[in-house]
Amino acid sequence: MSETDHPVLPSGYRLVAHETLGSTNDEARGLIAAGAAAGTVVWARSQTAGRGRHGREWVSPVGNLYASIVLHPRVEPERLSEMAFVAALAVRDTILPLVPAEASVALKWPNDVLIDGRKISGILIEAEKLPGEARTALIVGIGVNIVSAPRETSHPATCLSTVARPPRASQVLGALVAALDRRLEQWLRGGFAPVRDEWVRHAYGVGAIVVVGDDLKGAFAGIDESGALLIELPGGECRRVVAGSVRYL
Ligand code: BTN
């Protein structure tokens, strides 16, 4: 990869750059097993086996951003799922200055980022036991559509170039790691409540009718204090959902 097109990362982060990889998340997992430290950032210009949530494919041509960041957050294991919302806010922080003021940059549970209702970024967070330690590492895999977006996806997709002059992937990665570092600090110092409040403020379609999984249908009513999705059924009863995919009707 060209030396001149590397991102500037905040201190404490180390770049591992490749032209192409199967999946940056898989590469990060191998590096953790070999002793990679927190702050390792794996970046590839393209992926041949990019993965999304629920075993979906993440189509990964050159021009978009594919990166996985290794973190060892010092929180109780049951709080690690909060990272989904921390990462989504960091992606939103990164994208906001790149798009026109009239564009809406919103969040879809648990951690998709949408521009004007269409998906621009997906996040796949995977946990990995640290060799010889009780702690768990997180691999925060982030894809941002910069110059192209896939067709025929479960939720319509878009890319930055449809609304703005597209930046280089290296620029987006530098800004993203800096934003993630700031959001991590907010979460570790202030707990989940401020992260949750901000996520809800920017949530897409509060009150809209959604289907979760195959058959749970109701109004999207936000998230609870642990990040679980809240669905209000027609009779007024509220259901909590901790995992699954959401489809807006
Ligand atoms: C989703 O929305 O389903 C999550 C998509 C996550 C894609 C990123 S691209 C970088 C990292 N490597 C992968 O194989 N997946 C994640």
Tab-separated table of N, CA and C in Angstrom, residues 80-190:
chain	number	residue	atom	x	y	z
A	80	LEU	N	-20.104	-5.580	27.651
A	80	LEU	CA	-19.378	-5.458	26.378
A	80	LEU	C	-20.312	-5.149	25.203
A	81	SER	N	-21.589	-5.581	25.313
A	81	SER	CA	-22.530	-5.331	24.207
A	81	SER	C	-22.809	-3.828	24.028
A	82	GLU	N	-22.525	-3.029	25.072
A	82	GLU	CA	-22.728	-1.571	24.953
A	82	GLU	C	-21.817	-0.956	23.878
A	83	MET	N	-20.731	-1.683	23.587
A	83	MET	CA	-19.760	-1.181	22.597
A	83	MET	C	-20.416	-0.941	21.236
A	84	ALA	N	-21.475	-1.708	20.924
A	84	ALA	CA	-22.164	-1.538	19.634
A	84	ALA	C	-22.622	-0.085	19.463
A	85	PHE	N	-23.139	0.495	20.541
A	85	PHE	CA	-23.698	1.848	20.477
A	85	PHE	C	-22.578	2.898	20.492
A	86	VAL	N	-21.504	2.594	21.226
A	86	VAL	CA	-20.332	3.480	21.256
A	86	VAL	C	-19.756	3.586	19.835
A	87	ALA	N	-19.626	2.431	19.169
A	87	ALA	CA	-19.046	2.410	17.817
A	87	ALA	C	-19.971	3.109	16.818
A	88	ALA	N	-21.278	2.905	16.953
A	88	ALA	CA	-22.216	3.549	16.017
A	88	ALA	C	-22.140	5.070	16.145
A	89	LEU	N	-22.042	5.567	17.383
A	89	LEU	CA	-21.932	7.029	17.561
A	89	LEU	C	-20.627	7.541	16.954
A	90	ALA	N	-19.549	6.745	17.072
A	90	ALA	CA	-18.257	7.169	16.497
A	90	ALA	C	-18.357	7.251	14.973
A	91	VAL	N	-19.051	6.290	14.361
A	91	VAL	CA	-19.208	6.344	12.899
A	91	VAL	C	-20.043	7.573	12.529
A	92	ARG	N	-21.097	7.823	13.300
A	92	ARG	CA	-21.936	9.008	13.013
A	92	ARG	C	-21.102	10.296	13.123
A	93	ASP	N	-20.275	10.390	14.177
A	93	ASP	CA	-19.407	11.576	14.359
A	93	ASP	C	-18.507	11.761	13.138
A	94	THR	N	-18.041	10.631	12.573
A	94	THR	CA	-17.097	10.673	11.448
A	94	THR	C	-17.785	11.148	10.171
A	95	ILE	N	-19.021	10.660	9.980
A	95	ILE	CA	-19.719	10.925	8.716
A	95	ILE	C	-20.337	12.320	8.684
A	96	LEU	N	-20.791	12.776	9.842
A	96	LEU	CA	-21.521	14.051	9.910
A	96	LEU	C	-20.811	15.215	9.212
A	97	PRO	N	-19.506	15.444	9.474
A	97	PRO	CA	-18.854	16.598	8.810
A	97	PRO	C	-18.635	16.399	7.316
A	98	LEU	N	-18.869	15.176	6.818
A	98	LEU	CA	-18.585	14.893	5.406
A	98	LEU	C	-19.805	15.067	4.515
A	99	VAL	N	-20.977	15.267	5.125
A	99	VAL	CA	-22.207	15.307	4.325
A	99	VAL	C	-22.868	16.681	4.445
A	100	PRO	N	-23.713	17.052	3.478
A	100	PRO	CA	-24.378	18.357	3.558
A	100	PRO	C	-25.230	18.464	4.824
A	101	ALA	N	-25.384	19.702	5.321
A	101	ALA	CA	-26.091	19.914	6.587
A	101	ALA	C	-27.513	19.373	6.553
A	102	GLU	N	-28.135	19.364	5.360
A	102	GLU	CA	-29.538	18.922	5.306
A	102	GLU	C	-29.690	17.400	5.327
A	103	ALA	N	-28.568	16.665	5.199
A	103	ALA	CA	-28.664	15.189	5.228
A	103	ALA	C	-28.904	14.729	6.661
A	104	SER	N	-29.744	13.706	6.822
A	104	SER	CA	-29.937	13.185	8.187
A	104	SER	C	-29.023	11.963	8.353
A	105	VAL	N	-28.278	11.941	9.450
A	105	VAL	CA	-27.393	10.808	9.741
A	105	VAL	C	-27.943	10.146	10.997
A	106	ALA	N	-28.593	9.002	10.820
A	106	ALA	CA	-29.343	8.387	11.915
A	106	ALA	C	-28.846	6.972	12.179
A	107	LEU	N	-29.305	6.409	13.309
A	107	LEU	CA	-28.793	5.113	13.775
A	107	LEU	C	-29.916	4.089	13.817
A	108	LYS	N	-29.626	2.906	13.308
A	108	LYS	CA	-30.615	1.816	13.293
A	108	LYS	C	-30.090	0.721	14.218
A	109	TRP	N	-30.947	0.232	15.095
A	109	TRP	CA	-30.529	-0.743	16.104
A	109	TRP	C	-29.940	-1.988	15.484
A	110	PRO	N	-28.845	-2.571	16.004
A	110	PRO	CA	-28.122	-1.973	17.130
A	110	PRO	C	-27.044	-0.980	16.697
A	111	ASN	N	-26.482	-1.156	15.474
A	111	ASN	CA	-25.341	-0.278	15.179
A	111	ASN	C	-25.149	0.047	13.698
A	112	ASP	N	-26.229	0.083	12.935
A	112	ASP	CA	-26.099	0.548	11.549
A	112	ASP	C	-26.185	2.071	11.532
A	113	VAL	N	-25.517	2.675	10.545
A	113	VAL	CA	-25.610	4.128	10.382
A	113	VAL	C	-26.252	4.389	9.025
A	114	LEU	N	-27.253	5.274	9.020
A	114	LEU	CA	-28.040	5.545	7.821
A	114	LEU	C	-27.892	7.002	7.415
A	115	ILE	N	-27.822	7.237	6.108
A	115	ILE	CA	-27.942	8.616	5.605
A	115	ILE	C	-29.278	8.683	4.878
A	116	ASP	N	-30.116	9.632	5.283
A	116	ASP	CA	-31.458	9.789	4.702
A	116	ASP	C	-32.169	8.435	4.589
A	117	GLY	N	-32.048	7.626	5.633
A	117	GLY	CA	-32.770	6.356	5.719
A	117	GLY	C	-32.099	5.185	5.029
A	118	ARG	N	-30.970	5.414	4.363
A	118	ARG	CA	-30.302	4.308	3.656
A	118	ARG	C	-28.981	3.998	4.345
A	119	LYS	N	-28.634	2.701	4.378
A	119	LYS	CA	-27.467	2.266	5.158
A	119	LYS	C	-26.152	2.659	4.487
A	120	ILE	N	-25.301	3.346	5.269
A	120	ILE	CA	-23.995	3.774	4.755
A	120	ILE	C	-22.875	2.990	5.439
A	121	SER	N	-23.180	2.443	6.621
A	121	SER	CA	-22.119	1.768	7.379
A	121	SER	C	-22.696	0.629	8.203
A	122	GLY	N	-21.923	-0.436	8.303
A	122	GLY	CA	-22.294	-1.563	9.156
A	122	GLY	C	-21.133	-1.893	10.078
A	123	ILE	N	-21.465	-2.426	11.232
A	123	ILE	CA	-20.451	-2.708	12.254
A	123	ILE	C	-20.628	-4.150	12.726
A	124	LEU	N	-19.547	-4.889	12.746
A	124	LEU	CA	-19.577	-6.278	13.216
A	124	LEU	C	-18.584	-6.393	14.363
A	125	ILE	N	-19.125	-6.560	15.587
A	125	ILE	CA	-18.251	-6.632	16.758
A	125	ILE	C	-18.146	-8.087	17.204
A	126	GLU	N	-16.921	-8.562	17.327
A	126	GLU	CA	-16.708	-9.943	17.743
A	126	GLU	C	-15.779	-9.959	18.957
A	127	ALA	N	-16.044	-10.914	19.868
A	127	ALA	CA	-15.224	-11.027	21.082
A	127	ALA	C	-14.207	-12.140	20.891
A	128	GLU	N	-13.054	-11.974	21.482
A	128	GLU	CA	-11.997	-12.980	21.362
A	128	GLU	C	-11.280	-13.079	22.707
A	129	LYS	N	-11.189	-14.275	23.234
A	129	LYS	CA	-10.485	-14.473	24.521
A	129	LYS	C	-9.023	-14.109	24.346
A	130	LEU	N	-8.478	-13.368	25.311
A	130	LEU	CA	-7.053	-13.041	25.241
A	130	LEU	C	-6.256	-14.247	25.709
A	131	PRO	N	-5.261	-14.672	24.937
A	131	PRO	CA	-4.528	-15.878	25.323
A	131	PRO	C	-3.913	-15.735	26.718
A	132	GLY	N	-4.183	-16.711	27.571
A	132	GLY	CA	-3.587	-16.737	28.919
A	132	GLY	C	-4.144	-15.711	29.877
A	133	GLU	N	-5.290	-15.060	29.548
A	133	GLU	CA	-5.863	-14.024	30.439
A	133	GLU	C	-7.347	-14.247	30.616
A	134	ALA	N	-7.912	-13.683	31.683
A	134	ALA	CA	-9.353	-13.814	31.897
A	134	ALA	C	-10.105	-12.794	31.032
A	135	ARG	N	-9.405	-11.748	30.584
A	135	ARG	CA	-10.090	-10.668	29.849
A	135	ARG	C	-10.412	-11.057	28.413
A	136	THR	N	-11.342	-10.313	27.829
A	136	THR	CA	-11.768	-10.564	26.455
A	136	THR	C	-11.404	-9.353	25.608
A	137	ALA	N	-10.898	-9.614	24.406
A	137	ALA	CA	-10.656	-8.510	23.464
A	137	ALA	C	-11.889	-8.359	22.585
A	138	LEU	N	-12.139	-7.141	22.133
A	138	LEU	CA	-13.206	-6.919	21.151
A	138	LEU	C	-12.574	-6.568	19.812
A	139	ILE	N	-13.138	-7.124	18.761
A	139	ILE	CA	-12.736	-6.747	17.405
A	139	ILE	C	-13.895	-5.924	16.853
A	140	VAL	N	-13.657	-4.644	16.644
A	140	VAL	CA	-14.714	-3.755	16.160
A	140	VAL	C	-14.504	-3.572	14.658
A	141	GLY	N	-15.256	-4.339	13.867
A	141	GLY	CA	-15.113	-4.312	12.414
A	141	GLY	C	-16.104	-3.319	11.821
A	142	ILE	N	-15.586	-2.372	11.035
A	142	ILE	CA	-16.441	-1.299	10.508
A	142	ILE	C	-16.275	-1.193	8.994
A	143	GLY	N	-17.392	-1.180	8.302
A	143	GLY	CA	-17.387	-0.931	6.869
A	143	GLY	C	-18.136	0.364	6.593
A	144	VAL	N	-17.548	1.249	5.778
A	144	VAL	CA	-18.237	2.488	5.389
A	144	VAL	C	-18.266	2.538	3.860
A	145	ASN	N	-19.462	2.695	3.303
A	145	ASN	CA	-19.602	2.803	1.845
A	145	ASN	C	-19.218	4.223	1.433
A	146	ILE	N	-18.112	4.340	0.715
A	146	ILE	CA	-17.649	5.676	0.305
A	146	ILE	C	-17.996	5.929	-1.162
A	147	VAL	N	-17.592	5.017	-2.045
A	147	VAL	CA	-17.819	5.263	-3.484
A	147	VAL	C	-18.827	4.302	-4.095
A	148	SER	N	-19.196	3.241	-3.375
A	148	SER	CA	-20.183	2.309	-3.941
A	148	SER	C	-20.974	1.655	-2.827
A	149	ALA	N	-22.178	1.205	-3.198
A	149	ALA	CA	-23.062	0.544	-2.227
A	149	ALA	C	-23.668	-0.675	-2.899
A	150	PRO	N	-23.878	-1.753	-2.147
A	150	PRO	CA	-24.476	-2.943	-2.763
A	150	PRO	C	-25.945	-2.724	-3.097
A	151	ARG	N	-26.444	-3.477	-4.090
A	151	ARG	CA	-27.875	-3.453	-4.424
A	151	ARG	C	-28.545	-4.633	-3.750
A	152	GLU	N	-29.831	-4.603	-3.719
A	152	GLU	CA	-30.639	-5.722	-3.220
A	152	GLU	C	-30.218	-6.181	-1.826
A	153	THR	N	-30.104	-5.233	-0.915
A	153	THR	CA	-29.784	-5.566	0.476
A	153	THR	C	-31.083	-5.578	1.290
A	154	SER	N	-31.037	-6.164	2.494
A	154	SER	CA	-32.259	-6.258	3.301
A	154	SER	C	-32.777	-4.862	3.658
A	155	HIS	N	-31.848	-3.911	3.898
A	155	HIS	CA	-32.225	-2.502	4.089
A	155	HIS	C	-31.525	-1.730	2.971
A	156	PRO	N	-32.199	-0.810	2.252
A	156	PRO	CA	-31.555	-0.104	1.140
A	156	PRO	C	-30.238	0.551	1.566
A	157	ALA	N	-29.235	0.494	0.677
A	157	ALA	CA	-27.907	1.017	1.010
A	157	ALA	C	-27.584	2.251	0.166
A	158	THR	N	-26.636	3.033	0.644
A	158	THR	CA	-26.154	4.192	-0.110
A	158	THR	C	-24.660	4.357	0.159
A	159	CYS	N	-24.045	5.349	-0.487
A	159	CYS	CA	-22.625	5.618	-0.238
A	159	CYS	C	-22.420	7.138	-0.169
A	160	LEU	N	-21.282	7.533	0.407
A	160	LEU	CA	-21.007	8.964	0.602
A	160	LEU	C	-21.032	9.731	-0.712
A	161	SER	N	-20.559	9.094	-1.805
A	161	SER	CA	-20.452	9.843	-3.065
A	161	SER	C	-21.818	10.239	-3.633
A	162	THR	N	-22.909	9.681	-3.126
A	162	THR	CA	-24.225	10.119	-3.618
A	162	THR	C	-24.640	11.466	-3.014
A	163	VAL	N	-24.023	11.844	-1.885
A	163	VAL	CA	-24.424	13.107	-1.248
A	163	VAL	C	-23.291	14.127	-1.140
A	164	ALA	N	-22.042	13.673	-1.370
A	164	ALA	CA	-20.910	14.581	-1.144
A	164	ALA	C	-19.729	14.168	-2.009
A	165	ARG	N	-18.715	15.041	-2.034
A	165	ARG	CA	-17.462	14.674	-2.699
A	165	ARG	C	-16.814	13.587	-1.848
A	166	PRO	N	-16.555	12.404	-2.427
A	166	PRO	CA	-16.088	11.298	-1.565
A	166	PRO	C	-14.654	11.492	-1.080
A	167	PRO	N	-14.421	11.335	0.218
A	167	PRO	CA	-13.061	11.401	0.750
A	167	PRO	C	-12.316	10.096	0.460
A	168	ARG	N	-11.000	10.081	0.694
A	168	ARG	CA	-10.256	8.821	0.562
A	168	ARG	C	-10.528	7.956	1.795
A	169	ALA	N	-10.430	6.638	1.604
A	169	ALA	CA	-10.680	5.718	2.720
A	169	ALA	C	-9.718	6.011	3.879
A	170	SER	N	-8.469	6.396	3.555
A	170	SER	CA	-7.484	6.676	4.613
A	170	SER	C	-7.929	7.857	5.478
A	171	GLN	N	-8.530	8.883	4.832
A	171	GLN	CA	-9.014	10.045	5.607
A	171	GLN	C	-10.144	9.632	6.540
A	172	VAL	N	-11.073	8.827	6.002
A	172	VAL	CA	-12.216	8.397	6.815
A	172	VAL	C	-11.703	7.553	7.988
A	173	LEU	N	-10.704	6.696	7.727
A	173	LEU	CA	-10.199	5.834	8.802
A	173	LEU	C	-9.541	6.661	9.913
A	174	GLY	N	-8.747	7.666	9.544
A	174	GLY	CA	-8.103	8.510	10.562
A	174	GLY	C	-9.142	9.182	11.447
A	175	ALA	N	-10.165	9.757	10.805
A	175	ALA	CA	-11.216	10.456	11.568
A	175	ALA	C	-12.003	9.455	12.416
A	176	LEU	N	-12.225	8.267	11.883
A	176	LEU	CA	-13.019	7.265	12.596
A	176	LEU	C	-12.309	6.772	13.852
A	177	VAL	N	-11.011	6.503	13.754
A	177	VAL	CA	-10.295	6.009	14.938
A	177	VAL	C	-10.253	7.108	16.010
A	178	ALA	N	-10.079	8.360	15.585
A	178	ALA	CA	-10.082	9.465	16.556
A	178	ALA	C	-11.448	9.574	17.228
A	179	ALA	N	-12.516	9.437	16.440
A	179	ALA	CA	-13.873	9.538	17.004
A	179	ALA	C	-14.143	8.366	17.945
A	180	LEU	N	-13.687	7.186	17.564
A	180	LEU	CA	-13.895	6.012	18.418
A	180	LEU	C	-13.147	6.190	19.741
A	181	ASP	N	-11.961	6.721	19.669
A	181	ASP	CA	-11.175	6.956	20.885
A	181	ASP	C	-11.913	7.921	21.829
A	182	ARG	N	-12.515	8.986	21.264
A	182	ARG	CA	-13.252	9.955	22.100
A	182	ARG	C	-14.503	9.311	22.689
A	183	ARG	N	-15.229	8.530	21.890
A	183	ARG	CA	-16.458	7.896	22.378
A	183	ARG	C	-16.156	6.831	23.437
A	184	LEU	N	-15.018	6.133	23.268
A	184	LEU	CA	-14.618	5.143	24.276
A	184	LEU	C	-14.374	5.820	25.615
A	185	GLU	N	-13.680	6.946	25.540
A	185	GLU	CA	-13.371	7.722	26.743
A	185	GLU	C	-14.682	8.143	27.433
A	186	GLN	N	-15.645	8.639	26.632
A	186	GLN	CA	-16.944	9.061	27.180
A	186	GLN	C	-17.615	7.888	27.900
A	187	TRP	N	-17.594	6.708	27.263
A	187	TRP	CA	-18.256	5.516	27.812
A	187	TRP	C	-17.551	5.032	29.079
A	188	LEU	N	-16.217	4.961	29.034
A	188	LEU	CA	-15.484	4.401	30.172
A	188	LEU	C	-15.554	5.339	31.379
A	189	ARG	N	-15.583	6.655	31.128
A	189	ARG	CA	-15.660	7.617	32.234
A	189	ARG	C	-17.086	7.817	32.729
A	190	GLY	N	-18.025	7.925	31.775
A	190	GLY	CA	-19.387	8.358	32.142
A	190	GLY	C	-20.401	7.239	32.196
